[in-house]
GROMACS .gro file of C-alpha atoms in nm:
model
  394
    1UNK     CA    1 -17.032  -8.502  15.104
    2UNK     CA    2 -17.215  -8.727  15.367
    3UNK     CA    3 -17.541  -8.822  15.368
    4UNK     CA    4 -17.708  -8.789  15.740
    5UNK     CA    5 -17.833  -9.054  15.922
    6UNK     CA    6 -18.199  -9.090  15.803
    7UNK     CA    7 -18.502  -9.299  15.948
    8UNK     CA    8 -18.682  -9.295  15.601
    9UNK     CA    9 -18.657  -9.459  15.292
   10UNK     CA   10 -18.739  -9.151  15.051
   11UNK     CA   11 -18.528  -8.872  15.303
   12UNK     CA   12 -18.245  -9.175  15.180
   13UNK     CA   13 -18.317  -9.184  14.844
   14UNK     CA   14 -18.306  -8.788  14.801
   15UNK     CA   15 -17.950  -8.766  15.000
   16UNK     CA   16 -17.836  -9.077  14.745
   17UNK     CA   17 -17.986  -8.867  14.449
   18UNK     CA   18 -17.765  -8.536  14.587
   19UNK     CA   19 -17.452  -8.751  14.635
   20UNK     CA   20 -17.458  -8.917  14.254
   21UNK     CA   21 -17.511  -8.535  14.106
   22UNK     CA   22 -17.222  -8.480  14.314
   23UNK     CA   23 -17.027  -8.690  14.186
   24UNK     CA   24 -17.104  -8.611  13.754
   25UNK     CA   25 -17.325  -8.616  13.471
   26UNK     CA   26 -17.245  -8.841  13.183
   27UNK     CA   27 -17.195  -8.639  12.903
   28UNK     CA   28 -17.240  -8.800  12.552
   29UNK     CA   29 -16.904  -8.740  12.239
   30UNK     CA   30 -16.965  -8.527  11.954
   31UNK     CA   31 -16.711  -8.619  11.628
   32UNK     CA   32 -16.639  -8.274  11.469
   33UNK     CA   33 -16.675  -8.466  11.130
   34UNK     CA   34 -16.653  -8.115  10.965
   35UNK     CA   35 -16.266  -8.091  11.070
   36UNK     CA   36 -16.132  -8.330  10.895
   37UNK     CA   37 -16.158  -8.146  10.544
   38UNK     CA   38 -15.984  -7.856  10.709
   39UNK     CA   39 -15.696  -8.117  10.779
   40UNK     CA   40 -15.779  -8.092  11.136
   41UNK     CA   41 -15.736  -8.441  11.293
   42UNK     CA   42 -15.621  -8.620  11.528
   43UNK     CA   43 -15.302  -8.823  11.523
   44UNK     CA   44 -15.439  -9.137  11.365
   45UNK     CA   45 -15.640  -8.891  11.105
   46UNK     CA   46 -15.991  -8.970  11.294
   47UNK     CA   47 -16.174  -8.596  11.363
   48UNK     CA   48 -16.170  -8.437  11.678
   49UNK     CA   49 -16.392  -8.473  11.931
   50UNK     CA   50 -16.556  -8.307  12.208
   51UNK     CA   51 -16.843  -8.354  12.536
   52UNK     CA   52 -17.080  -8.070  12.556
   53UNK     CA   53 -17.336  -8.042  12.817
   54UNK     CA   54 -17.611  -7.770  12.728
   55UNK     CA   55 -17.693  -7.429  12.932
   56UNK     CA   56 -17.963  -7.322  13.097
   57UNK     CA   57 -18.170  -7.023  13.194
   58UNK     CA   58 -17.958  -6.723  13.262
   59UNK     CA   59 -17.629  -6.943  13.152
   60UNK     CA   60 -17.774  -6.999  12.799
   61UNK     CA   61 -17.502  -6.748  12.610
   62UNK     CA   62 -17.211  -6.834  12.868
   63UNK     CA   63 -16.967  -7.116  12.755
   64UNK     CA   64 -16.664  -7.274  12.899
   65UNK     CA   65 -16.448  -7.474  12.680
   66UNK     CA   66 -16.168  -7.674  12.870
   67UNK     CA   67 -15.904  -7.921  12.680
   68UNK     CA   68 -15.800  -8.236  12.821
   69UNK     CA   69 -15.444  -8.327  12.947
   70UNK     CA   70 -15.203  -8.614  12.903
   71UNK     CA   71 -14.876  -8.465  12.817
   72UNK     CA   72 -14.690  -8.516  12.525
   73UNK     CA   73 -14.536  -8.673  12.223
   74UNK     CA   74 -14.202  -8.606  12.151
   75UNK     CA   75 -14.106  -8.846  11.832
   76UNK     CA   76 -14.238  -9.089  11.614
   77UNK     CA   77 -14.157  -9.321  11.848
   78UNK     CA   78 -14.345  -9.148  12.125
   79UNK     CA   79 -14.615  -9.038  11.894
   80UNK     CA   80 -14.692  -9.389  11.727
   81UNK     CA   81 -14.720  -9.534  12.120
   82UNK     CA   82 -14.996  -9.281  12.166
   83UNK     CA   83 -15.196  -9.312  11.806
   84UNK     CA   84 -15.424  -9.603  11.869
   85UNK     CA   85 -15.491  -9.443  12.235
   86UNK     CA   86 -15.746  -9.237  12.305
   87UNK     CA   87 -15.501  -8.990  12.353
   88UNK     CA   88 -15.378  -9.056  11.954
   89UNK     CA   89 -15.769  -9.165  11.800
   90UNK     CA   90 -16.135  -9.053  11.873
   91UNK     CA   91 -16.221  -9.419  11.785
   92UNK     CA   92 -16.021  -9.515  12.117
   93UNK     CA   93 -16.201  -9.250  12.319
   94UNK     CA   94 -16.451  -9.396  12.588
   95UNK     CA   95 -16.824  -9.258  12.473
   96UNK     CA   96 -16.932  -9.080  12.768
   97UNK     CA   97 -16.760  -8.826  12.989
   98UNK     CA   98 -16.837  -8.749  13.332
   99UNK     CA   99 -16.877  -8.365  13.423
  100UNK     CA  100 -16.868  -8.269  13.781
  101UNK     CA  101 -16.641  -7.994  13.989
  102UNK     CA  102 -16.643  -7.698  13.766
  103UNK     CA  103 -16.839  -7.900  13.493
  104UNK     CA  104 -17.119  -7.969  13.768
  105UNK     CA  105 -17.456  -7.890  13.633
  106UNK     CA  106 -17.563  -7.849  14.030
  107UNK     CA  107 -17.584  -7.512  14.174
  108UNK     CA  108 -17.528  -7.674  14.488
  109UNK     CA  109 -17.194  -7.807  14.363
  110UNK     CA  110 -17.092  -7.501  14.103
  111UNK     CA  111 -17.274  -7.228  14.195
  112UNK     CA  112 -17.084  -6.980  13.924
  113UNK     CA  113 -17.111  -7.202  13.652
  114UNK     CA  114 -17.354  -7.480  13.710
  115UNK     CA  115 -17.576  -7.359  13.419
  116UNK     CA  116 -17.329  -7.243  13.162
  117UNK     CA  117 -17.229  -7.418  12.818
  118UNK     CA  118 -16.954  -7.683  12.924
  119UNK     CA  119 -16.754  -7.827  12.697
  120UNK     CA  120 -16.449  -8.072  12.717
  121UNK     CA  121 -16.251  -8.107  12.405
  122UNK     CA  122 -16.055  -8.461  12.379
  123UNK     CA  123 -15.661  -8.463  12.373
  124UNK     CA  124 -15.542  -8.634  12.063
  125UNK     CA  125 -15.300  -8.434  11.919
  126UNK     CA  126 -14.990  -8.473  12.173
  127UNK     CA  127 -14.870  -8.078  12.141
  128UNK     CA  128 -15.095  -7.916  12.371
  129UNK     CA  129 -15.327  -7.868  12.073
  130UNK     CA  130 -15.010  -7.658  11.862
  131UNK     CA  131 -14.919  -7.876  11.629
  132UNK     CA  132 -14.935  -7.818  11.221
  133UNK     CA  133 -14.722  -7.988  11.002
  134UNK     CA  134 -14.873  -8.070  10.641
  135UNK     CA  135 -14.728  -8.362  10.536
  136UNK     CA  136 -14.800  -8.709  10.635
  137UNK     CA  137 -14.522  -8.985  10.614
  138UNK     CA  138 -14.734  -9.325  10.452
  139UNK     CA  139 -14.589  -9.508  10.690
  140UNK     CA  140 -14.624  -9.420  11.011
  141UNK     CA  141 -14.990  -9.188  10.930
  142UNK     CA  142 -14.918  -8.969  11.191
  143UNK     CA  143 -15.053  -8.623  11.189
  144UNK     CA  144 -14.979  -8.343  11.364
  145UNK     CA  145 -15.230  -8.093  11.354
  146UNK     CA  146 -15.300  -7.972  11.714
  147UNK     CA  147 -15.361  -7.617  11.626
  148UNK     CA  148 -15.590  -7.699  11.366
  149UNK     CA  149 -15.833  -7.912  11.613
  150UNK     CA  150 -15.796  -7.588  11.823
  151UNK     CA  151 -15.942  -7.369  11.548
  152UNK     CA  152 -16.204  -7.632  11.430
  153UNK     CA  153 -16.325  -7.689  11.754
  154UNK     CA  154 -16.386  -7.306  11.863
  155UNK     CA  155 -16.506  -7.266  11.494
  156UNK     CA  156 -16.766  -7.575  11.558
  157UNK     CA  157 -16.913  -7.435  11.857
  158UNK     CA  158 -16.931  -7.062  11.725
  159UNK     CA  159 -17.169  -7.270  11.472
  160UNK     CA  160 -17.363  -7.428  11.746
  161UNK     CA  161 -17.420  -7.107  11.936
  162UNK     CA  162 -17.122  -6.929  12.076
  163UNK     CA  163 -17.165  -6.703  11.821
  164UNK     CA  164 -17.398  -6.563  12.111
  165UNK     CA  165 -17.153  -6.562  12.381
  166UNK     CA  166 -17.218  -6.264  12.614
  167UNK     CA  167 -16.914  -6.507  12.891
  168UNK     CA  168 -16.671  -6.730  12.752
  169UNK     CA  169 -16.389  -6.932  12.951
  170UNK     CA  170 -16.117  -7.120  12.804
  171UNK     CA  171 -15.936  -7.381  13.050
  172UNK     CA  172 -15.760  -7.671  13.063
  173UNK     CA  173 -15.653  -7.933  13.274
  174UNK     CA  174 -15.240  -7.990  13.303
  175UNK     CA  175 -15.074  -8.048  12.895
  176UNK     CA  176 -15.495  -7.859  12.821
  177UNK     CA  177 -15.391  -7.666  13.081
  178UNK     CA  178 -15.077  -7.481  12.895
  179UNK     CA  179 -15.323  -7.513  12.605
  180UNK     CA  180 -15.533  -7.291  12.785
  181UNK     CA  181 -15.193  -7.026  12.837
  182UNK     CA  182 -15.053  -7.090  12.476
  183UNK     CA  183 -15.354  -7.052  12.283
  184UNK     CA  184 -15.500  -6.795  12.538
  185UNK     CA  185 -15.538  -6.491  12.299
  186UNK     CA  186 -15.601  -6.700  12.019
  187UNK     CA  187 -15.904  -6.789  12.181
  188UNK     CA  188 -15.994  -6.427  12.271
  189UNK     CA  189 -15.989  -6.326  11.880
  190UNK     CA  190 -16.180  -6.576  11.781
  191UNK     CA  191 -16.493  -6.505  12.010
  192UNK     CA  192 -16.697  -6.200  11.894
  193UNK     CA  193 -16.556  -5.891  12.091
  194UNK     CA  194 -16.878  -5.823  12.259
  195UNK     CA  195 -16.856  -6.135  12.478
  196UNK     CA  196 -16.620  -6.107  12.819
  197UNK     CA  197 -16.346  -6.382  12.786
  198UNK     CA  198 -16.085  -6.484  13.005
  199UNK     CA  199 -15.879  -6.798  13.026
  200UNK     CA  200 -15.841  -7.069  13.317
  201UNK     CA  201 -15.497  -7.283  13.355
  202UNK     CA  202 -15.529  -7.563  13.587
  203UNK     CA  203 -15.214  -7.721  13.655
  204UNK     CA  204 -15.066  -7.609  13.333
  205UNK     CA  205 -14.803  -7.409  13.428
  206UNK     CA  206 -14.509  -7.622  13.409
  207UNK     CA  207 -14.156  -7.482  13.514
  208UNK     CA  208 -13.845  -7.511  13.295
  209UNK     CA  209 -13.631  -7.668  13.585
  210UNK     CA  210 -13.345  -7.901  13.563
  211UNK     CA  211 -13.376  -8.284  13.756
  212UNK     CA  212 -13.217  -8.454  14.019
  213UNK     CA  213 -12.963  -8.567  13.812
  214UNK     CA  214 -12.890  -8.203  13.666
  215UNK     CA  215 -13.005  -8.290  13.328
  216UNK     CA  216 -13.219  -8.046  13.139
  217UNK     CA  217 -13.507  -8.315  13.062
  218UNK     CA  218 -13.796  -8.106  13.037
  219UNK     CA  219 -13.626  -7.853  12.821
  220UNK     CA  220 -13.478  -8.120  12.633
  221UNK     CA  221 -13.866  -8.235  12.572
  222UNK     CA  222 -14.060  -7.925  12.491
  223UNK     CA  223 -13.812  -7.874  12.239
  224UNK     CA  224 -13.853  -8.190  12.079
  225UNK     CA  225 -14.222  -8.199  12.104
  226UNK     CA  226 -14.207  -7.823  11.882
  227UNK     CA  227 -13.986  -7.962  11.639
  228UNK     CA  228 -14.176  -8.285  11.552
  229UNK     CA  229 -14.551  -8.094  11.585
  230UNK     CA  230 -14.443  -7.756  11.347
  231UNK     CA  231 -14.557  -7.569  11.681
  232UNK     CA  232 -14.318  -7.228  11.667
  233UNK     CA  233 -14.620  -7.132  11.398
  234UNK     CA  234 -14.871  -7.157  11.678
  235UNK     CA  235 -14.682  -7.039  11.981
  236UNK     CA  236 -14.712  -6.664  12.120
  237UNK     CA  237 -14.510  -6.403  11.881
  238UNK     CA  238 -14.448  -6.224  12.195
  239UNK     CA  239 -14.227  -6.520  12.311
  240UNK     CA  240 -14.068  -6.633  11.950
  241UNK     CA  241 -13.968  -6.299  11.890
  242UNK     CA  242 -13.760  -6.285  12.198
  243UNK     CA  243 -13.632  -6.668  12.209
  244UNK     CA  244 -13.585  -6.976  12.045
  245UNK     CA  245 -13.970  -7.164  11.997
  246UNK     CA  246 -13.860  -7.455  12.288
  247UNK     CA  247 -13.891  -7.227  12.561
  248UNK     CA  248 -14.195  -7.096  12.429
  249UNK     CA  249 -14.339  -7.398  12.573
  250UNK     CA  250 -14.304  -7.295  12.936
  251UNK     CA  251 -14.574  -7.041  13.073
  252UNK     CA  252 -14.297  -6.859  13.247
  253UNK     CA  253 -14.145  -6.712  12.934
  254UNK     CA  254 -14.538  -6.642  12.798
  255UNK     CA  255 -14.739  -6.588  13.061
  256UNK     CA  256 -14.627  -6.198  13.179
  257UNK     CA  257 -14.720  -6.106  12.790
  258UNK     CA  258 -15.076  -6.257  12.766
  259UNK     CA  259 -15.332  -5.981  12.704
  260UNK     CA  260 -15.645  -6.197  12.769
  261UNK     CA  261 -15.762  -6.174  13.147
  262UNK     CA  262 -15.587  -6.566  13.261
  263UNK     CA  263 -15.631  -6.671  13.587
  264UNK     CA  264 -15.372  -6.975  13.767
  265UNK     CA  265 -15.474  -7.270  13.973
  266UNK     CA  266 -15.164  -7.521  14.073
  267UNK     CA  267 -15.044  -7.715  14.308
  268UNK     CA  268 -14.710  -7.544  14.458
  269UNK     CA  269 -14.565  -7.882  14.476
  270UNK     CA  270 -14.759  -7.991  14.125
  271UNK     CA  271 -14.743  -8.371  14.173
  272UNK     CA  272 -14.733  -8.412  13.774
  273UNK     CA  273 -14.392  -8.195  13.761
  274UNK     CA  274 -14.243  -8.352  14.032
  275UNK     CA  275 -14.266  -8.689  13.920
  276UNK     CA  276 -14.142  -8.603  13.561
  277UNK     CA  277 -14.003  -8.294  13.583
  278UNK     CA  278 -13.789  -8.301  13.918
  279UNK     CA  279 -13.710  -8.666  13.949
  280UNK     CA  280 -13.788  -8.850  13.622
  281UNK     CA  281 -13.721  -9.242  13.607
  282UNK     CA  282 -13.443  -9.136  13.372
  283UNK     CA  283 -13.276  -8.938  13.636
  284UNK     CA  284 -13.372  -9.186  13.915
  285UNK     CA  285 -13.235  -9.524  13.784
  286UNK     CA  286 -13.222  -9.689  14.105
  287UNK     CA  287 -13.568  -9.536  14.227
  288UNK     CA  288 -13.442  -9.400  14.507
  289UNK     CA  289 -13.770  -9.092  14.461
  290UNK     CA  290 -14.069  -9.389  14.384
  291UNK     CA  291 -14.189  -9.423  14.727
  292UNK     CA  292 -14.161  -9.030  14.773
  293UNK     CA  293 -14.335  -8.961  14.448
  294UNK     CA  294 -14.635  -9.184  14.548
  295UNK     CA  295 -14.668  -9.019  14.845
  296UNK     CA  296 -14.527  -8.686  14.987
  297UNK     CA  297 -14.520  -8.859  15.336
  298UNK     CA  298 -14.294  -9.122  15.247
  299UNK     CA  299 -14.076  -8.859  15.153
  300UNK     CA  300 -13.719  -8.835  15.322
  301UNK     CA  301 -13.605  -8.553  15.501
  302UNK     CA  302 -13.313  -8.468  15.209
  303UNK     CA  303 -13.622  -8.489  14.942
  304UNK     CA  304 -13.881  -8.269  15.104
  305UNK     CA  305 -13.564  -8.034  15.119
  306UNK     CA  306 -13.537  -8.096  14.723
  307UNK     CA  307 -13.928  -8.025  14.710
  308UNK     CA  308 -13.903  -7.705  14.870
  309UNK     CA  309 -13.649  -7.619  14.627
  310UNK     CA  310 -13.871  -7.690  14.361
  311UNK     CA  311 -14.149  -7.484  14.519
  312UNK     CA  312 -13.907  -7.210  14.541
  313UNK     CA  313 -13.837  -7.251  14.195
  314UNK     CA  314 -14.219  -7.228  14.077
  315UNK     CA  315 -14.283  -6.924  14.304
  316UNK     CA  316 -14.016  -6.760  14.115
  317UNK     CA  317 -14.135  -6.876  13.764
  318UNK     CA  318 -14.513  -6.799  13.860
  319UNK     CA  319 -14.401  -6.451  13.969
  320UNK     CA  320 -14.391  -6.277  13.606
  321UNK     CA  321 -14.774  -6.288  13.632
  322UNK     CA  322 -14.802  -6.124  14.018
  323UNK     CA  323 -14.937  -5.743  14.076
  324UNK     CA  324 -15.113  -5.789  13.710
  325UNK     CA  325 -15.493  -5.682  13.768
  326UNK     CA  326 -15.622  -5.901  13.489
  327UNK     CA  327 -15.415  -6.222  13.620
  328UNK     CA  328 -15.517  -6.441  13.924
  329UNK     CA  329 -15.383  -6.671  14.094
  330UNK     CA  330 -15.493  -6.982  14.353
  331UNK     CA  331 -15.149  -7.166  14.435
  332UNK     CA  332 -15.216  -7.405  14.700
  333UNK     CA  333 -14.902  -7.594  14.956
  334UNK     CA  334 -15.074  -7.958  14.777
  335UNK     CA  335 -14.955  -8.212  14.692
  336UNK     CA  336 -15.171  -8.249  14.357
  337UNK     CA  337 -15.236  -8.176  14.020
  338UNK     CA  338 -15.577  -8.066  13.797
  339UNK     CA  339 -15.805  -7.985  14.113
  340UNK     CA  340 -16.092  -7.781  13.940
  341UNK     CA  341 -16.258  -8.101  13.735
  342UNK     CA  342 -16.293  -8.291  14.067
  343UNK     CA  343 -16.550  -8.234  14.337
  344UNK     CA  344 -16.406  -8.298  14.630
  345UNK     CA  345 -16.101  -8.020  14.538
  346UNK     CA  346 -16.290  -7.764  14.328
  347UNK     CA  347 -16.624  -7.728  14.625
  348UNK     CA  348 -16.711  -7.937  14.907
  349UNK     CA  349 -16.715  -7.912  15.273
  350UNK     CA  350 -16.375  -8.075  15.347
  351UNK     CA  351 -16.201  -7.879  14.999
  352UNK     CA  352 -15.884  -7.694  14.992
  353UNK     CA  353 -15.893  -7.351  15.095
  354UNK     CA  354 -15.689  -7.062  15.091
  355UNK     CA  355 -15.720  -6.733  15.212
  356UNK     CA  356 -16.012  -6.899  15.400
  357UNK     CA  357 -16.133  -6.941  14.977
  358UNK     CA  358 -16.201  -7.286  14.802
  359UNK     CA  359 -16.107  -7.317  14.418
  360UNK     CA  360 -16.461  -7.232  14.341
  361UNK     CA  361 -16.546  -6.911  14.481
  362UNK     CA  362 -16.174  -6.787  14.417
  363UNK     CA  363 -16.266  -6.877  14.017
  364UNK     CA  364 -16.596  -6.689  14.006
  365UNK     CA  365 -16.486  -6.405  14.238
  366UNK     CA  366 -16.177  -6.342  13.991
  367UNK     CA  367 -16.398  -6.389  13.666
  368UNK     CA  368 -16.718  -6.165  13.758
  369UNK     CA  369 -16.486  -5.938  13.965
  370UNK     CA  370 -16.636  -5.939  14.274
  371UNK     CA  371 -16.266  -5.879  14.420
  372UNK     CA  372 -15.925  -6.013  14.319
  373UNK     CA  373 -15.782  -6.303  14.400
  374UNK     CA  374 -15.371  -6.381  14.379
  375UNK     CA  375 -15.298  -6.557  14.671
  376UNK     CA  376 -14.993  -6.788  14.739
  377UNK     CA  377 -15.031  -7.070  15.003
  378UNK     CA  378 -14.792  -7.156  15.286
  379UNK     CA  379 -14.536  -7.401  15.270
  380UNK     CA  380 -14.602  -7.818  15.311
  381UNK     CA  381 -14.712  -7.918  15.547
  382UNK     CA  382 -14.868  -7.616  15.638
  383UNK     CA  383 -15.251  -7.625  15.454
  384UNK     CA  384 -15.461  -7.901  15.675
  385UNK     CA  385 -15.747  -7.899  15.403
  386UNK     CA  386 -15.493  -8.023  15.123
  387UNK     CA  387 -15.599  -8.313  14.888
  388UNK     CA  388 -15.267  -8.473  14.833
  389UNK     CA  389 -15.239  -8.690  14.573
  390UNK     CA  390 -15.138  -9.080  14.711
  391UNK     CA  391 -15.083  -9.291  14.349
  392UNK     CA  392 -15.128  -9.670  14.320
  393UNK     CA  393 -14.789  -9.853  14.313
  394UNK     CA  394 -14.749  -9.963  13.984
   0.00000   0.00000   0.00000
């Protein structure tokens, strides 16, 4: 957004007003002190914690409740690294958020949305909130009790009014983002049935695909990260039934069995799973793929060939959830990754679009059902109105 060229001081001021809306509201932390009885903590022990921004007028009994990313913990050793992070302690975690994109409290900016119940729910668990194991080992303190924060949260806010929920989203934003698949029905059952609830993955549907090198690293991974957090207990029947709780961790193997209404926004060419999915350091010892993973321009000729191989790849995995009238699906030719918490990629005159759509109005046209939306974008280069992702070299 732009402000015009203006000749007076207060025409100025209103544009600058517009533009810092635009850009967030700083939304203050609440500690979910009541969790911690239940056993529901994070990985240092310190209670959950979450941002929520108040409703409004005809939004008052509509909620959305997203969980944060930041992948995962695998080990102690991984898990220790992360425990006096924010992403391991709610006394690490910064005491304001900022809500804007699909958090926006401007109908200008979120016009489906602006005045519902937002919520944000910290990531401190490092199993896509799935996690329950009881015991504690002294000497490291690490818990893992991901799906306990999930319940505590969702039981915290049905205390502070989503009891009343007449619309209730759960998302998620890339490791919140598989939350958002995993736990999708969980969610649904614990929301009184009269509400409408559907569920929102942004960039959380990561593909169980073998690397450069031809090592199965990301399988390799989600199965550690089940084993260490006790998360077979928490992970879709439908899937453990069928295979072993590891590959329960990909959305492809969970995603065609979800009853809950879920809807799909990623990045064909998710910049998250190409960097540590597709080419991993590991599997790139000489960094031959930095300079390409930094920026999709940069990219050779033999590793945009590799990328469309991986696009190939998601197409296929995302397809278990085509020609399903309760799923949707907004998979844009971008370079990118978690596009719906961000102005400039969720609404805004220069946004993606596909389908002639921006993230926004595909969202609310697929969750008030104004028409469907499944639509699967072109290959890169292809989409001019892509956002991709350029990442500092360090």
């Amino acid at each position: 957004m732009e402000c015009p060229r203006m000749g007076q001081w207060l025409s100025l001021l209103l544009c600058l007003l517009l533009l810092l809306k635009a850009e967030g509201v700083a939304v203050p932390t609440t500690f979910v002190q009541s969790a911690v009885a239940k056993g529901a903590v994070c990985l240092d022990g310190s209670p959950p914690a979450y941002h929520f921004h108040k409703g409004f007028g005809a939004g008052i009994n509509n909620w959305i409740v997203h969980f944060e990313g930041g992948a995962w913990c695998n080990n102690v050793t991984t898990c220790l690294a992360r425990r006096d992070t924010r992403l391991g302690s709610s006394k690490k975690m910064s005491q304001t958020l900022s809500f804007s994109g699909f958090f926006s409290n401007g109908q200008k900016f979120n016009p489906d949305f602006y005045n519902w119940n937002r919520i944000k729910v910290r990531y401190c668990d490092g199993s896509s909130f799935t996690g329950d194991v009881e015991a504690v080992d002294p000497k490291t303190n690490l818990h893992f009790r991901g799906g306990r924060i999930f319940v505590a949260v969702v039981e915290d806010l049905l205390a502070n009014g989503m009891k009343n929920a007449q619309n209730a989203i759960l998302s998620g934003c890339s490791a919140g983002g598989l939350t958002s698949i995993l736990q999708c029905d969980r969610f649904r059952s614990l929301i009184p049935a009269a509400a409408k609830v559907k569920c929102l993955s942004d960039a959380g549907y990561f593909i169980n695909l073998k690397d450069v090198s031809g090592a199965a690293h990301i399988e390799q991974l989600y199965s550690q990260v089940v084993e260490t957090h006790g998360s077979a207990k928490n992970l879709p029947a439908s899937c453990t039934s069928r295979l072993r709780p590891g590959l329960c961790f990909f959305p492809q193997n969970v995603a065609g069995q979800i009853k809950t209404p879920i809807s799909f926004v990623n990045a064909a060419y998710d910049s998250y799973q190409v960097k540590n999915i597709l080419a991993p350091g590991v599997a790139d010892p000489h960094g031959t793929w930095r300079d390409c993973k930094l920026d999709i321009k940069k990219c050779s000729s033999n590793q945009l060939t590799v990328m469309q191989g991986f696009r190939t790849e998601f197409l296929k995995a995302i397809s278990v959830v085509e020609n399903s009238p309760s799923k949707g699906m907004f998979v844009d030719g971008c370079y990118s990754h978690c596009q719906t918490g961000m102005q400039e990629t969720w609404m805004r005159s220069d946004s993606p679009v596909l389908a002639n759509t921006t993230i926004a109005k595909a969202v609310g046209d697929w969750f008030y059902e104004r028409r469907s939306f499944s639509q699967i974008d072109c290959s890169y280069p292809c989409n001019p109105t892509c956002h991709n992702r350029v990442f500092d070299d360090n």
